[in-house]
Short mmCIF file of C-alpha atoms and ligand atoms in Angstrom, two decimals:
data_model
loop_
_atom_site.label_atom_id
_atom_site.label_comp_id
_atom_site.label_asym_id
_atom_site.label_seq_id
_atom_site.Cartn_x
_atom_site.Cartn_y
_atom_site.Cartn_z
CA MET A 259 -11.92 13.37 -42.99
CA ARG A 260 -8.88 13.13 -40.99
CA ILE A 261 -9.76 13.22 -37.49
CA GLY A 262 -7.82 15.17 -34.01
CA ILE A 263 -8.70 14.95 -30.26
CA PRO A 264 -5.90 16.89 -27.64
CA HIS A 265 -4.39 14.55 -25.05
CA ILE A 266 -5.56 13.56 -22.41
CA GLY A 267 -2.60 11.57 -20.83
CA ASN A 268 -2.93 7.75 -22.75
CA LEU A 269 -6.21 8.67 -23.73
CA TYR A 270 -4.78 8.70 -27.74
CA ILE A 271 -3.94 4.46 -27.16
CA ALA A 272 -7.03 4.01 -26.72
CA LEU A 273 -8.96 6.34 -29.20
CA LYS A 274 -5.69 5.21 -32.19
CA ALA A 275 -7.96 1.61 -31.47
CA ILE A 276 -11.29 2.19 -31.49
CA PHE A 277 -10.56 4.70 -34.73
CA LYS A 278 -8.20 1.53 -36.44
CA LYS A 279 -11.04 -0.44 -35.94
CA LEU A 280 -13.12 1.41 -37.22
CA ASP A 281 -10.87 2.79 -40.35
CA VAL A 282 -10.96 5.87 -39.54
CA ASP A 283 -7.77 8.09 -40.35
CA TYR A 284 -6.72 9.79 -36.86
CA VAL A 285 -4.17 11.75 -36.01
CA ALA A 286 -2.64 11.00 -32.68
CA PRO A 287 -1.56 14.16 -31.57
CA PRO A 288 2.47 14.70 -30.55
CA LEU A 289 3.49 14.22 -27.02
CA ASN A 290 3.31 17.01 -24.70
CA THR A 291 6.09 19.41 -25.25
CA ARG A 292 8.06 22.96 -24.20
CA ARG A 293 6.61 23.78 -28.38
CA THR A 294 3.15 22.84 -27.79
CA LEU A 295 2.35 25.04 -24.40
CA SER A 296 5.00 27.46 -26.45
CA LEU A 297 1.49 27.28 -29.67
CA GLY A 298 -1.15 28.10 -26.37
CA VAL A 299 -0.35 30.50 -24.75
CA LYS A 300 0.48 32.66 -27.80
CA TYR A 301 -2.79 31.82 -29.00
CA SER A 302 -4.58 31.43 -26.42
CA PRO A 303 -6.44 34.90 -24.14
CA GLU A 304 -3.69 35.44 -20.91
CA GLY A 305 -6.58 34.58 -18.14
CA LEU A 306 -7.69 31.06 -19.88
CA CYS A 307 -6.54 27.37 -17.64
CA VAL A 308 -3.75 26.04 -19.03
CA PRO A 309 -5.98 22.42 -19.96
CA PHE A 310 -7.36 25.16 -22.48
CA LYS A 311 -3.88 26.33 -23.89
CA LEU A 312 -2.42 23.04 -23.92
CA THR A 313 -4.70 21.22 -25.54
CA LEU A 314 -4.86 24.30 -28.29
CA GLY A 315 -1.34 23.47 -28.60
CA ASN A 316 -2.50 20.17 -29.26
CA PHE A 317 -5.07 21.19 -32.44
CA ILE A 318 -2.63 23.08 -34.56
CA GLU A 319 0.18 20.30 -34.57
CA ILE A 320 -2.97 17.75 -35.12
CA ALA A 321 -3.68 20.41 -37.89
CA GLU A 322 -0.49 20.80 -39.14
CA LEU A 323 0.11 17.26 -39.28
CA GLY A 324 -3.38 17.17 -41.73
CA ALA A 325 -6.44 16.69 -39.32
CA ASP A 326 -9.25 18.29 -40.11
CA THR A 327 -12.13 17.87 -37.78
CA LEU A 328 -10.80 18.47 -34.04
CA ILE A 329 -12.79 16.70 -31.41
CA MET A 330 -12.92 18.56 -27.92
CA PRO A 331 -14.64 17.40 -25.04
CA GLY A 332 -16.81 20.03 -23.15
CA SER A 333 -20.01 20.00 -20.94
CA TYR A 334 -22.68 22.41 -20.46
CA GLY A 335 -21.32 22.27 -16.04
CA THR A 336 -19.95 24.71 -14.48
CA CYS A 337 -16.20 25.27 -15.80
CA ARG A 338 -15.88 27.21 -18.55
CA LEU A 339 -14.82 24.16 -20.19
CA GLY A 340 -17.92 23.60 -22.45
CA TYR A 341 -17.34 27.18 -24.23
CA TYR A 342 -14.06 26.23 -25.32
CA ALA A 343 -14.98 24.31 -28.01
CA LYS A 344 -16.07 27.56 -30.44
CA THR A 345 -13.49 30.03 -28.92
CA GLN A 346 -10.62 27.20 -30.07
CA GLU A 347 -12.15 27.02 -33.16
CA GLN A 348 -12.95 30.51 -33.80
CA ILE A 349 -9.13 31.61 -32.89
CA LEU A 350 -8.06 28.16 -35.07
CA HIS A 351 -10.15 29.74 -38.05
CA ASP A 352 -8.31 33.03 -36.75
CA LEU A 353 -4.77 31.79 -37.89
CA GLY A 354 -6.28 29.75 -41.21
CA TYR A 355 -7.17 26.62 -39.71
CA ASN A 356 -10.06 25.44 -42.40
CA ILE A 357 -10.56 22.81 -39.78
CA LYS A 358 -14.50 21.95 -38.08
CA MET A 359 -14.56 21.33 -34.06
CA VAL A 360 -16.50 18.83 -33.00
CA GLN A 361 -17.80 18.58 -29.39
CA MET A 362 -18.44 16.06 -27.79
CA GLY A 363 -20.88 16.49 -24.27
CA VAL A 364 -20.04 13.50 -22.79
CA SER A 365 -21.17 15.54 -19.70
CA GLU A 366 -25.08 15.42 -21.78
CA GLN A 367 -24.95 12.24 -23.80
CA LYS A 368 -23.06 10.09 -21.77
CA PHE A 369 -22.08 6.37 -23.24
CA LEU A 370 -25.27 6.90 -26.86
CA GLY A 371 -23.87 10.71 -27.37
CA LEU A 372 -20.33 9.11 -27.44
CA VAL A 373 -20.90 6.25 -29.87
CA LYS A 374 -23.24 8.68 -31.77
CA ILE A 375 -20.36 10.93 -32.67
CA ILE A 376 -17.55 7.90 -33.47
CA LYS A 377 -20.71 6.84 -35.91
CA GLU A 378 -21.33 10.09 -37.59
CA LEU A 379 -17.07 9.81 -38.02
CA ALA A 380 -16.65 5.78 -38.49
CA ASN A 381 -18.41 7.01 -42.07
CA ASN A 382 -22.07 5.37 -40.33
CA ALA A 383 -20.07 1.71 -39.84
CA PRO A 384 -22.90 -0.99 -38.58
CA TRP A 385 -23.13 -0.76 -34.35
CA TYR A 386 -21.72 -4.36 -33.84
CA LYS A 387 -18.17 -3.05 -35.57
CA ILE A 388 -18.68 -0.37 -32.83
CA LEU A 389 -19.60 -0.97 -30.05
CA LEU A 390 -16.40 -3.90 -30.28
CA ALA A 391 -14.56 -1.33 -31.24
CA TYR A 392 -15.67 0.99 -28.24
CA SER A 393 -14.91 -2.23 -25.90
CA PHE A 394 -11.16 -2.92 -27.30
CA GLY A 395 -10.21 0.31 -26.96
CA HIS A 396 -11.66 0.57 -23.22
CA LYS A 397 -10.04 -2.88 -22.53
CA LYS A 398 -6.66 -1.17 -23.25
CA LEU A 399 -7.32 1.86 -20.98
CA ASN A 400 -8.23 -0.90 -18.39
CA ALA A 401 -5.03 -2.49 -19.17
CA ILE A 402 -2.68 0.32 -18.78
CA ASP A 403 -3.96 1.90 -15.59
CA ARG A 404 -3.80 -1.40 -14.00
CA ILE A 405 -0.20 -1.51 -14.65
CA GLU A 406 -0.29 2.00 -13.71
CA ARG A 407 -1.69 1.56 -10.40
CA LEU A 408 1.40 -1.28 -9.84
CA VAL A 409 4.03 1.02 -11.01
CA GLN A 410 2.93 3.40 -7.96
CA LYS A 411 3.49 0.87 -6.00
CA VAL A 412 6.20 -0.16 -6.95
CA ARG A 413 8.18 2.64 -7.63
CA PRO A 414 8.89 3.65 -4.27
CA VAL A 415 10.84 0.16 -2.73
CA GLU A 416 12.16 -0.65 -5.83
CA ILE A 417 16.43 -1.24 -5.69
CA GLU A 418 16.78 -0.28 -8.32
CA LYS A 419 15.70 3.12 -9.39
CA GLY A 420 14.03 3.25 -13.04
CA THR A 421 13.34 -0.01 -12.97
CA ALA A 422 9.42 0.71 -13.46
CA ASN A 423 9.39 3.29 -15.10
CA LYS A 424 11.31 1.66 -17.80
CA LEU A 425 8.79 -1.58 -17.90
CA TYR A 426 5.65 0.83 -17.32
CA ASN A 427 6.74 2.32 -21.13
CA MET A 428 7.81 -0.68 -22.60
CA ALA A 429 4.26 -1.81 -21.28
CA LEU A 430 2.82 1.03 -22.56
CA LYS A 431 4.11 0.64 -26.72
CA SER A 432 3.22 -3.35 -26.43
CA ILE A 433 -0.61 -1.98 -25.21
CA ASP A 434 -0.40 0.45 -27.84
CA GLU A 435 0.63 -2.20 -30.62
CA ALA A 436 -1.37 -4.78 -29.28
CA GLU A 437 -3.68 -5.25 -32.49
CA ASP A 438 -6.61 -7.61 -30.84
CA VAL A 439 -7.43 -9.05 -27.27
CA ARG A 440 -5.28 -11.89 -27.21
CA THR A 441 -2.27 -10.42 -27.26
CA LEU A 442 -3.94 -7.10 -24.96
CA LYS A 443 -4.68 -10.03 -22.28
CA ALA A 444 -0.77 -11.61 -22.37
CA VAL A 445 0.23 -7.53 -22.88
CA GLU A 446 -1.25 -6.74 -19.50
CA LYS A 447 -0.30 -10.34 -17.68
CA GLU A 448 3.69 -9.99 -18.85
CA TYR A 449 4.03 -6.83 -17.78
CA ILE A 450 2.38 -7.02 -14.52
CA ASP A 451 3.92 -10.21 -13.72
CA ARG A 452 7.07 -8.60 -14.49
CA LEU A 453 6.77 -5.34 -12.04
CA ASN A 454 5.91 -8.22 -9.46
CA ARG A 455 9.44 -9.60 -9.34
CA VAL A 456 10.63 -6.47 -9.80
CA GLU A 457 13.05 -6.65 -6.98
CA ILE A 458 11.64 -3.55 -3.34
CA ASP A 459 13.15 -3.18 -0.77
CA PRO A 460 11.31 -5.58 2.09
CA GLU A 461 11.92 -3.14 5.37
CA ALA A 462 10.76 -0.21 2.81
CA GLU A 463 7.80 1.66 5.04
CA PRO A 464 7.00 4.47 2.00
CA LEU A 465 4.24 7.96 3.05
CA ILE A 466 1.75 7.60 1.56
CA VAL A 467 0.60 10.31 -0.16
CA GLY A 468 -2.75 11.64 -2.89
CA VAL A 469 -2.80 13.01 -5.65
CA THR A 470 -6.43 14.89 -5.86
CA GLY A 471 -6.57 18.17 -8.55
CA GLU A 472 -8.21 19.01 -11.18
CA PHE A 473 -9.19 16.27 -13.92
CA TYR A 474 -6.63 17.48 -16.87
CA VAL A 475 -3.79 18.71 -14.57
CA VAL A 476 -3.67 14.95 -12.55
CA LEU A 477 -3.94 13.06 -15.43
CA GLU A 478 -1.56 14.94 -17.93
CA PRO A 479 2.24 14.26 -16.92
CA PHE A 480 3.24 17.01 -19.10
CA SER A 481 1.05 19.89 -17.17
CA ASN A 482 2.43 18.93 -14.05
CA TYR A 483 6.10 17.77 -14.40
CA ASP A 484 4.94 14.36 -13.40
CA VAL A 485 4.92 14.69 -10.24
CA GLU A 486 3.53 10.90 -9.24
CA ASN A 487 7.28 10.03 -10.70
CA GLU A 488 8.98 12.91 -8.83
CA LEU A 489 7.54 11.91 -6.28
CA GLY A 490 7.89 8.08 -6.42
CA LYS A 491 11.64 9.03 -6.69
CA LEU A 492 11.85 9.90 -3.31
CA GLY A 493 11.00 7.28 -2.25
CA VAL A 494 6.96 8.10 -2.04
CA GLU A 495 3.91 6.02 -2.71
CA VAL A 496 1.26 8.18 -5.09
CA ARG A 497 -2.32 7.34 -4.38
CA ARG A 498 -5.06 9.01 -6.63
CA THR A 499 -8.95 8.15 -7.23
CA THR A 500 -8.75 9.94 -10.92
CA PHE A 501 -8.11 6.94 -13.14
CA MET A 502 -9.10 7.44 -17.27
CA SER A 503 -11.40 3.82 -17.86
CA ASP A 504 -13.43 4.53 -14.28
CA TRP A 505 -13.78 8.51 -15.60
CA THR A 506 -14.62 5.96 -18.45
CA LYS A 507 -16.69 3.69 -17.24
CA PHE A 508 -18.23 5.85 -14.53
CA SER A 509 -19.75 8.71 -17.06
CA MET A 510 -20.86 7.20 -19.57
CA PHE A 511 -22.37 3.99 -18.89
CA LEU A 512 -23.19 3.63 -14.51
CA ASN A 513 -24.22 7.74 -13.72
CA PRO A 514 -26.23 7.15 -15.31
CA LEU A 515 -27.94 4.26 -14.32
CA GLY A 516 -27.64 6.32 -11.20
CA ILE A 517 -24.68 4.48 -9.52
CA ASP A 518 -22.05 7.67 -8.87
CA GLU A 519 -18.96 6.56 -7.87
CA LYS A 520 -18.68 10.27 -5.84
CA ASP A 521 -20.74 10.41 -3.47
CA ARG A 522 -18.85 9.04 -0.76
CA ILE A 523 -16.14 11.87 -1.63
CA HIS A 524 -18.94 14.06 -1.88
CA LYS A 525 -20.64 13.29 1.76
CA ALA A 526 -17.12 14.05 2.84
CA ALA A 527 -16.80 17.39 1.67
CA MET A 528 -20.41 17.90 2.54
CA PRO A 529 -19.52 19.99 6.40
CA TYR A 530 -17.42 22.00 4.06
CA LEU A 531 -18.65 22.89 1.05
CA LYS A 532 -22.83 21.97 -0.01
CA ARG A 533 -22.56 21.46 -3.79
CA ASP A 534 -20.27 21.49 -6.79
CA ILE A 535 -18.34 24.74 -7.95
CA GLY A 536 -17.41 22.87 -11.66
CA GLY A 537 -14.42 21.01 -12.52
CA ASP A 538 -13.71 19.05 -9.64
CA GLY A 539 -12.70 21.24 -6.39
CA TRP A 540 -16.00 19.64 -4.72
CA GLU A 541 -13.38 16.60 -5.41
CA SER A 542 -10.49 18.42 -3.77
CA ILE A 543 -11.98 18.52 -0.62
CA GLY A 544 -13.80 15.56 -0.62
CA GLU A 545 -10.47 13.73 -0.65
CA LYS A 546 -8.69 15.52 1.63
CA VAL A 547 -11.07 14.36 4.34
CA LEU A 548 -12.40 10.85 3.57
CA HIS A 549 -8.58 10.38 3.08
CA ASN A 550 -7.67 12.21 6.58
CA ASN A 551 -6.60 8.89 8.47
CA GLU A 552 -5.29 6.94 5.35
CA TYR A 553 -2.92 8.70 3.39
CA ASP A 554 0.13 10.83 5.29
CA GLY A 555 -0.27 14.20 2.34
CA ILE A 556 -1.90 15.39 -0.75
CA VAL A 557 -0.45 16.95 -3.55
CA HIS A 558 -3.36 19.34 -4.88
CA LEU A 559 -3.24 20.22 -8.63
CA ALA A 560 -5.09 22.79 -9.92
CA PRO A 561 -5.19 24.96 -12.34
CA PHE A 562 -3.75 28.59 -12.98
CA THR A 563 -7.43 31.02 -12.92
CA CYS A 564 -9.83 27.31 -12.39
CA MET A 565 -11.99 28.59 -10.55
CA PRO A 566 -12.80 25.61 -8.93
CA GLU A 567 -9.50 24.37 -7.25
CA ILE A 568 -8.95 28.21 -5.86
CA ILE A 569 -12.29 27.56 -4.05
CA ALA A 570 -11.84 23.43 -2.86
CA GLN A 571 -7.76 25.17 -2.46
CA ASN A 572 -9.37 28.20 0.73
CA ILE A 573 -11.48 25.93 2.06
CA MET A 574 -8.94 22.81 2.11
CA PRO A 575 -6.56 24.58 5.27
CA THR A 576 -9.94 25.43 7.71
CA THR A 577 -11.35 21.35 7.79
CA ARG A 578 -10.97 19.66 11.19
CA GLU A 579 -9.06 16.55 9.14
CA ASN A 580 -5.71 18.29 9.07
CA ILE A 581 -3.24 16.48 6.85
CA PRO A 582 -1.22 18.48 5.01
CA VAL A 583 -2.05 19.34 1.25
CA LEU A 584 1.01 21.35 -0.63
CA THR A 585 -1.19 23.28 -3.69
CA ILE A 586 0.52 22.78 -6.46
CA ILE A 587 -0.38 25.14 -9.00
CA CYS A 588 0.25 24.60 -12.38
CA ASP A 589 0.46 26.90 -14.79
CA GLU A 590 3.12 27.82 -18.15
CA GLN A 591 4.83 29.49 -15.61
CA MET A 592 5.98 27.08 -12.90
CA THR A 593 9.41 25.23 -13.54
CA LYS A 594 11.14 21.74 -12.89
CA THR A 595 13.62 23.46 -10.27
CA GLY A 596 10.48 24.83 -8.39
CA VAL A 597 8.00 21.96 -7.79
CA LEU A 598 11.10 19.66 -7.15
CA THR A 599 12.20 21.81 -3.90
CA ARG A 600 8.72 22.57 -3.28
CA LEU A 601 7.73 18.41 -2.93
CA GLU A 602 10.83 17.47 -1.86
CA ALA A 603 10.65 20.43 1.64
CA PHE A 604 6.78 18.59 1.95
CA VAL A 605 8.59 15.25 1.34
CA ASP A 606 10.47 16.37 4.38
CA LEU A 607 7.81 17.48 6.27
CA LEU A 608 6.01 14.22 6.07
CA ASN A 609 8.96 12.48 7.06
CA ARG A 610 9.57 14.32 9.91
CA LYS A 611 6.18 14.35 11.20
CA ARG A 612 6.14 10.40 11.04
CA ARG A 613 8.51 10.19 12.64
CA ALA A 614 7.75 13.01 15.35
CA GLY A 615 4.27 10.24 15.64
CA THR A 616 5.67 7.10 16.51
CA GLU A 617 7.96 8.62 18.99
CA THR A 618 5.30 10.01 20.90
CA ARG A 619 3.65 6.44 20.27
CA GLN A 620 6.67 4.79 21.61
CA ARG A 621 6.42 7.17 24.72
CA VAL A 622 2.38 6.83 25.40
CA ALA A 623 3.69 2.56 25.26
CA VAL A 624 6.70 2.81 27.60
S1 SF4 B 1935 -11.56 22.14 -14.52
FE1 SF4 B 1935 -10.80 24.18 -14.31
S2 SF4 B 1935 -8.48 23.84 -15.62
FE2 SF4 B 1935 -10.49 21.98 -15.71
S3 SF4 B 1935 -11.84 23.37 -17.52
FE3 SF4 B 1935 -12.66 24.18 -16.07
S4 SF4 B 1935 -11.61 25.97 -15.50
FE4 SF4 B 1935 -10.44 25.03 -16.85
#
């Protein structure tokens, strides 16, 4: 049995570690490229969202590498994600791939459901081995996200442009190669120290922009032309509340215990939307309201045809909290130049707004 799971951000690094510890033959998908997207677009029903198309492209590429058991995360919530595994399985069979699709219903079964599937895939490995492997994979995710948070801060203010990105890529490689917890801790410490020592402009007061929207396009840089990196290059500090390590921690362990990290966000969205509409639409609205006084602006990432984000996009301009929002629709038609032009114009607008605010405050003080 050769296992394959589609890409989302850096999750493959944790999965590689877990399956390696359990001697499971795991085929990591090649990083997303135009080819992945073209394959997905070619064989997907036209109206489906970019997460469906890219994950289908991943499945085709992993199947080409010999994977025969494909795992698709899914849930039976309001969003159509719950139907994707079945639809993709049918498409792959029609294309002649002899694969078995396993739907991982993490939303319903939480941690127990996940480890049961891992146990099955790992040839009934003992529980202690599964828990150790899972914990190691999760530690890798934690290390990656701690480093990424720091990269988001350094990128806009570094003197030599590109230094934070270079260190980030080196850190990812070393974390991927770490074979045990001690090495992993040493790698994390080394890169946090190196990032803290990057020469920065002490005078810089970067704009703060929150990146929010649908889970997949927020976490998978290929699907959004790496907007965080581009914002960083424009001197913007990016803030994001969605991280894979937090998501796994809450959805697997803390949500079942009644601790919901999104309570605050949902409460903030309540005056404008009173219920979950599937996907992450409720949270997108809540983020705008919640961070009104903290961010200069928000970049809202919404996959084309994603109903939850379309609803959020239409409600956002009606809120009392009037922080500027730039919605970027992610699909195969978007171009890098188009995204960059819109980001530059948005950042320009935020800069003017901040300058105008400072001048007004100075006038009032005089
Ligand atoms: S939330 Fe939207 S983009 Fe994400 S899987 Fe559902 S429909 Fe697609």
